[in-house]
Coordinates of C-alpha atoms in Angstrom, one line a residue:
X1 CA 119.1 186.9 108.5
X2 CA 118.3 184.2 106.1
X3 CA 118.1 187.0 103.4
X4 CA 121.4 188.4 104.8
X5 CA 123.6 185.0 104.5
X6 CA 122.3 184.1 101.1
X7 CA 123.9 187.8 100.1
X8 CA 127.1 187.1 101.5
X9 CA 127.6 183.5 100.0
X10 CA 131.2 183.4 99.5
X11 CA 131.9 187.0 100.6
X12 CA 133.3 188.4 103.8
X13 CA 130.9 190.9 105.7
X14 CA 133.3 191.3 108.6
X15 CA 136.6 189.3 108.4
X16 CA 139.8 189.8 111.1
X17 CA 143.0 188.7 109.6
X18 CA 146.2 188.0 111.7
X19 CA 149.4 190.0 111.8
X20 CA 152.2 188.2 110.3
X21 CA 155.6 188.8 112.1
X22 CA 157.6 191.0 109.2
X23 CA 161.3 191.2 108.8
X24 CA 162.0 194.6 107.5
X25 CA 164.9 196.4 105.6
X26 CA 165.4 199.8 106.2
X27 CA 166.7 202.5 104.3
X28 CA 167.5 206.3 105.3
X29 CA 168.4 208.6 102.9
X30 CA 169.7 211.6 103.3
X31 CA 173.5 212.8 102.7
X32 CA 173.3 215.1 106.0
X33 CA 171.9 211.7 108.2
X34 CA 174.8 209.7 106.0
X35 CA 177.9 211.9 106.9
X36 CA 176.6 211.8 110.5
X37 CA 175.9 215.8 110.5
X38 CA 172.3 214.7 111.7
X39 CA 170.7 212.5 113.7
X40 CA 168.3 209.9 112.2
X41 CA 165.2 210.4 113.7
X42 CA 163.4 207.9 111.4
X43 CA 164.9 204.7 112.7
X44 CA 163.5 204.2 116.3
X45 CA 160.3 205.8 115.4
X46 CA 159.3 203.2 112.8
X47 CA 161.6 200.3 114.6
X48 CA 159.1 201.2 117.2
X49 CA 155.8 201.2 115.1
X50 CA 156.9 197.5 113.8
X51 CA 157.5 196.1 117.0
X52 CA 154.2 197.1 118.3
X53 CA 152.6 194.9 115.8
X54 CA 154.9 192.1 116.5
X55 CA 157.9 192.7 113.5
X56 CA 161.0 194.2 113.6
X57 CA 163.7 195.9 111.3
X58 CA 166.3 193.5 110.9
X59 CA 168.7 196.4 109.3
X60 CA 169.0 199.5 108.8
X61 CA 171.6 201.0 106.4
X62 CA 172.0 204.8 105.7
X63 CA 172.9 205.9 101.7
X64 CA 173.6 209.3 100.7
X65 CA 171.2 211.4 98.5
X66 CA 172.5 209.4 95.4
X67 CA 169.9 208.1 93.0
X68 CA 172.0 204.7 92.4
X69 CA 172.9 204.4 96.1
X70 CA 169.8 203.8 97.3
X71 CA 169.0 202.0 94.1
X72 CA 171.3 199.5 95.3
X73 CA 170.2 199.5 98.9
X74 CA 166.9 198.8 98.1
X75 CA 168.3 195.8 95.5
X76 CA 171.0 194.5 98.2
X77 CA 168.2 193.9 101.0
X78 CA 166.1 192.0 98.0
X79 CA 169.3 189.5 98.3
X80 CA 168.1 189.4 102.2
X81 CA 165.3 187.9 104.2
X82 CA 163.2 190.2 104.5
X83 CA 159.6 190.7 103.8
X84 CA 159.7 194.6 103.5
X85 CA 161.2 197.5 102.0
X86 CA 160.8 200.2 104.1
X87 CA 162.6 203.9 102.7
X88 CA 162.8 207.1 104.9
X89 CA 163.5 210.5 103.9
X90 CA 163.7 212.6 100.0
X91 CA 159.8 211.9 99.2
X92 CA 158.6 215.6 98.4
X93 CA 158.6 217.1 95.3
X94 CA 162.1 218.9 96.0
X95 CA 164.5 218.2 92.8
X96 CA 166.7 216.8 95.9
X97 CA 164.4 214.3 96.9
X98 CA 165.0 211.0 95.2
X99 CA 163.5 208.2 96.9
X100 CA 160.4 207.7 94.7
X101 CA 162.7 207.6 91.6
X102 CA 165.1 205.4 93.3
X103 CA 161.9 203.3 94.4
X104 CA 161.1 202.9 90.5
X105 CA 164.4 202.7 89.4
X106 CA 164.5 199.4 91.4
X107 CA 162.2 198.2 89.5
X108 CA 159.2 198.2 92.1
X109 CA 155.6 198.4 90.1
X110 CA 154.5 202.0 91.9
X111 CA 150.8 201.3 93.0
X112 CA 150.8 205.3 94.1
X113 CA 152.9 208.2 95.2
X114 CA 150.9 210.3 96.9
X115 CA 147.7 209.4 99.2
X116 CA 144.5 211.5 100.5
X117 CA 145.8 211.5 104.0
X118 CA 147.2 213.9 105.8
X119 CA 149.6 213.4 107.2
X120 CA 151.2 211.8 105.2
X121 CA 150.2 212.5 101.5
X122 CA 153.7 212.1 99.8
X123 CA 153.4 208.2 101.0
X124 CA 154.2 205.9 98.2
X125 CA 153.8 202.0 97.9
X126 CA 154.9 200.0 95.5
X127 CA 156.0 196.0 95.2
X128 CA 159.0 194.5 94.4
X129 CA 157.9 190.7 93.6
X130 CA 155.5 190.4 96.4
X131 CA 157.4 192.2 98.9
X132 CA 155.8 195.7 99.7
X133 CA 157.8 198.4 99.5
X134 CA 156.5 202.2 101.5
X135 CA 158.3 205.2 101.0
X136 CA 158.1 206.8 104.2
X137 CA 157.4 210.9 104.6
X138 CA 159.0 212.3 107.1
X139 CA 155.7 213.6 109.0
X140 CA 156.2 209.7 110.3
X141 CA 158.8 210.8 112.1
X142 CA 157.0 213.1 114.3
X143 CA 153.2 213.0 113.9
X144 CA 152.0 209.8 116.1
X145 CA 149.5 208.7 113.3
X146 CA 150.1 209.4 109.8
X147 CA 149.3 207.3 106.4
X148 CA 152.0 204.8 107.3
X149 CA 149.8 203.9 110.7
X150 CA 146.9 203.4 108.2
X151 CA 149.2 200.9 106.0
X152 CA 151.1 198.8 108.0
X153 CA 148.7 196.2 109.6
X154 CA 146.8 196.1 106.3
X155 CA 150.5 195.3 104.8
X156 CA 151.2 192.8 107.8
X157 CA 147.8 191.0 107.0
X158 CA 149.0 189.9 103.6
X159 CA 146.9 192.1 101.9
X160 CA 148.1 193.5 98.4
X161 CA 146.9 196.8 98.1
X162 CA 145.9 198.5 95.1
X163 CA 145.2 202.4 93.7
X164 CA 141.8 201.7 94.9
X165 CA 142.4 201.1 98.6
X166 CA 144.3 204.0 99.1
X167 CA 141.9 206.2 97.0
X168 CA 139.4 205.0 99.6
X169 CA 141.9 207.0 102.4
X170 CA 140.7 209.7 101.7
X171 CA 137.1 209.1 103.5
X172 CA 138.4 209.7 107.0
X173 CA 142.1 210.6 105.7
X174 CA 142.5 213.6 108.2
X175 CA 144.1 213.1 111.2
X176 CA 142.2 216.1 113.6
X177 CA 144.8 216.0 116.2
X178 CA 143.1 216.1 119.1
X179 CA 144.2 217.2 122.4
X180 CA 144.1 214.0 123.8
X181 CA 144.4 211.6 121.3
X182 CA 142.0 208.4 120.6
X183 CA 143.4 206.7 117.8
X184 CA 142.5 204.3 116.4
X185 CA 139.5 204.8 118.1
X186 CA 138.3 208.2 115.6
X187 CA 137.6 208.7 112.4
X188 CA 141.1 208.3 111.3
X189 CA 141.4 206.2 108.4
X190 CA 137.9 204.9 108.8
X191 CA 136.3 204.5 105.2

């Protein structure tokens, strides 16, 4: 034990953090959601994951598929209180799908787009300042535990993420979908 504690000397061998109560800002692209032809299925799923660990979105707005749009939605809610960016919707690969270029265009430094988790692999993070900003696949809107599940108390800890951390995703970065799921009690996420 002695051995042990002269190891860790200023270094954490098991450490639990506390959730900080975020404010987020939430964007939904998407010119179908935007002129109403389609229902956004994004906003009470993730208004739900937030308030399960204690935040909450303080608004949502809904921009078209318009690079500069969103651009300035993501720039307006820097203006607001908030402690999060949070962007649904146009993260494939698709031509249409412009939320990771929007997310750059704002001037976020990109720390990746694309993860080793499934699902959830066209996940992208990035910060604006020192507020985190996710771009959200849409698996989050209907798979129970994607990359975003992964993320979010790590974000709500205070802890800036890097390339490396979610490199390390991909130990554990496959969601099995069991018939009755355990989560987060499974190999899920677990590096």
């Amino acid at each position: 034990v002695q051995a042990l504690e002269t190891l860790c000397v200023d270094k954490f061998v098991v450490q639990v953090k506390p959730l900080r109560a975020f404010k987020v800002g939430l964007i939904t692209t998407g010119s179908e959601v935007f002129q109403g032809k389609t229902k956004d299925a994004f906003g009470p799923v993730i208004k739900q994951k937030l308030s399960d660990l204690g935040s909450e979105v303080i608004n949502q707005v809904f921009v078209p598929d318009d690079l500069n749009k969103i651009v300035h939605a993501i720039r307006d809610f820097l203006t607001q209180e908030v402690d999060m960016i949070a962007v649904s919707g146009g993260m494939s690969v698709d031509p249409d799908d412009l939320t990771p270029g929007a997310i750059k265009a704002a001037g976020a430094e990109v720390v990746g787009y694309g993860v080793p988790v499934l699902p959830g692999n066209m996940f992208m993070l990035g910060y604006l300042g020192d507020k985190p900003i996710v771009g959200l696949p849409g698996c989050v809107m209907y798979s129970s535990n994607t990359v975003f599940d992964l993320i979010l108390p790590r974000l709500l800890a205070e802890e800036k993420l890097t390339r490396r951390d979610l490199n390390q995703l991909a130990y554990g970065g496959l969601c099995l979908n069991c018939p009755v799921c355990q989560y987060p009690v499974c190999p899920f996420g677990k590096a």
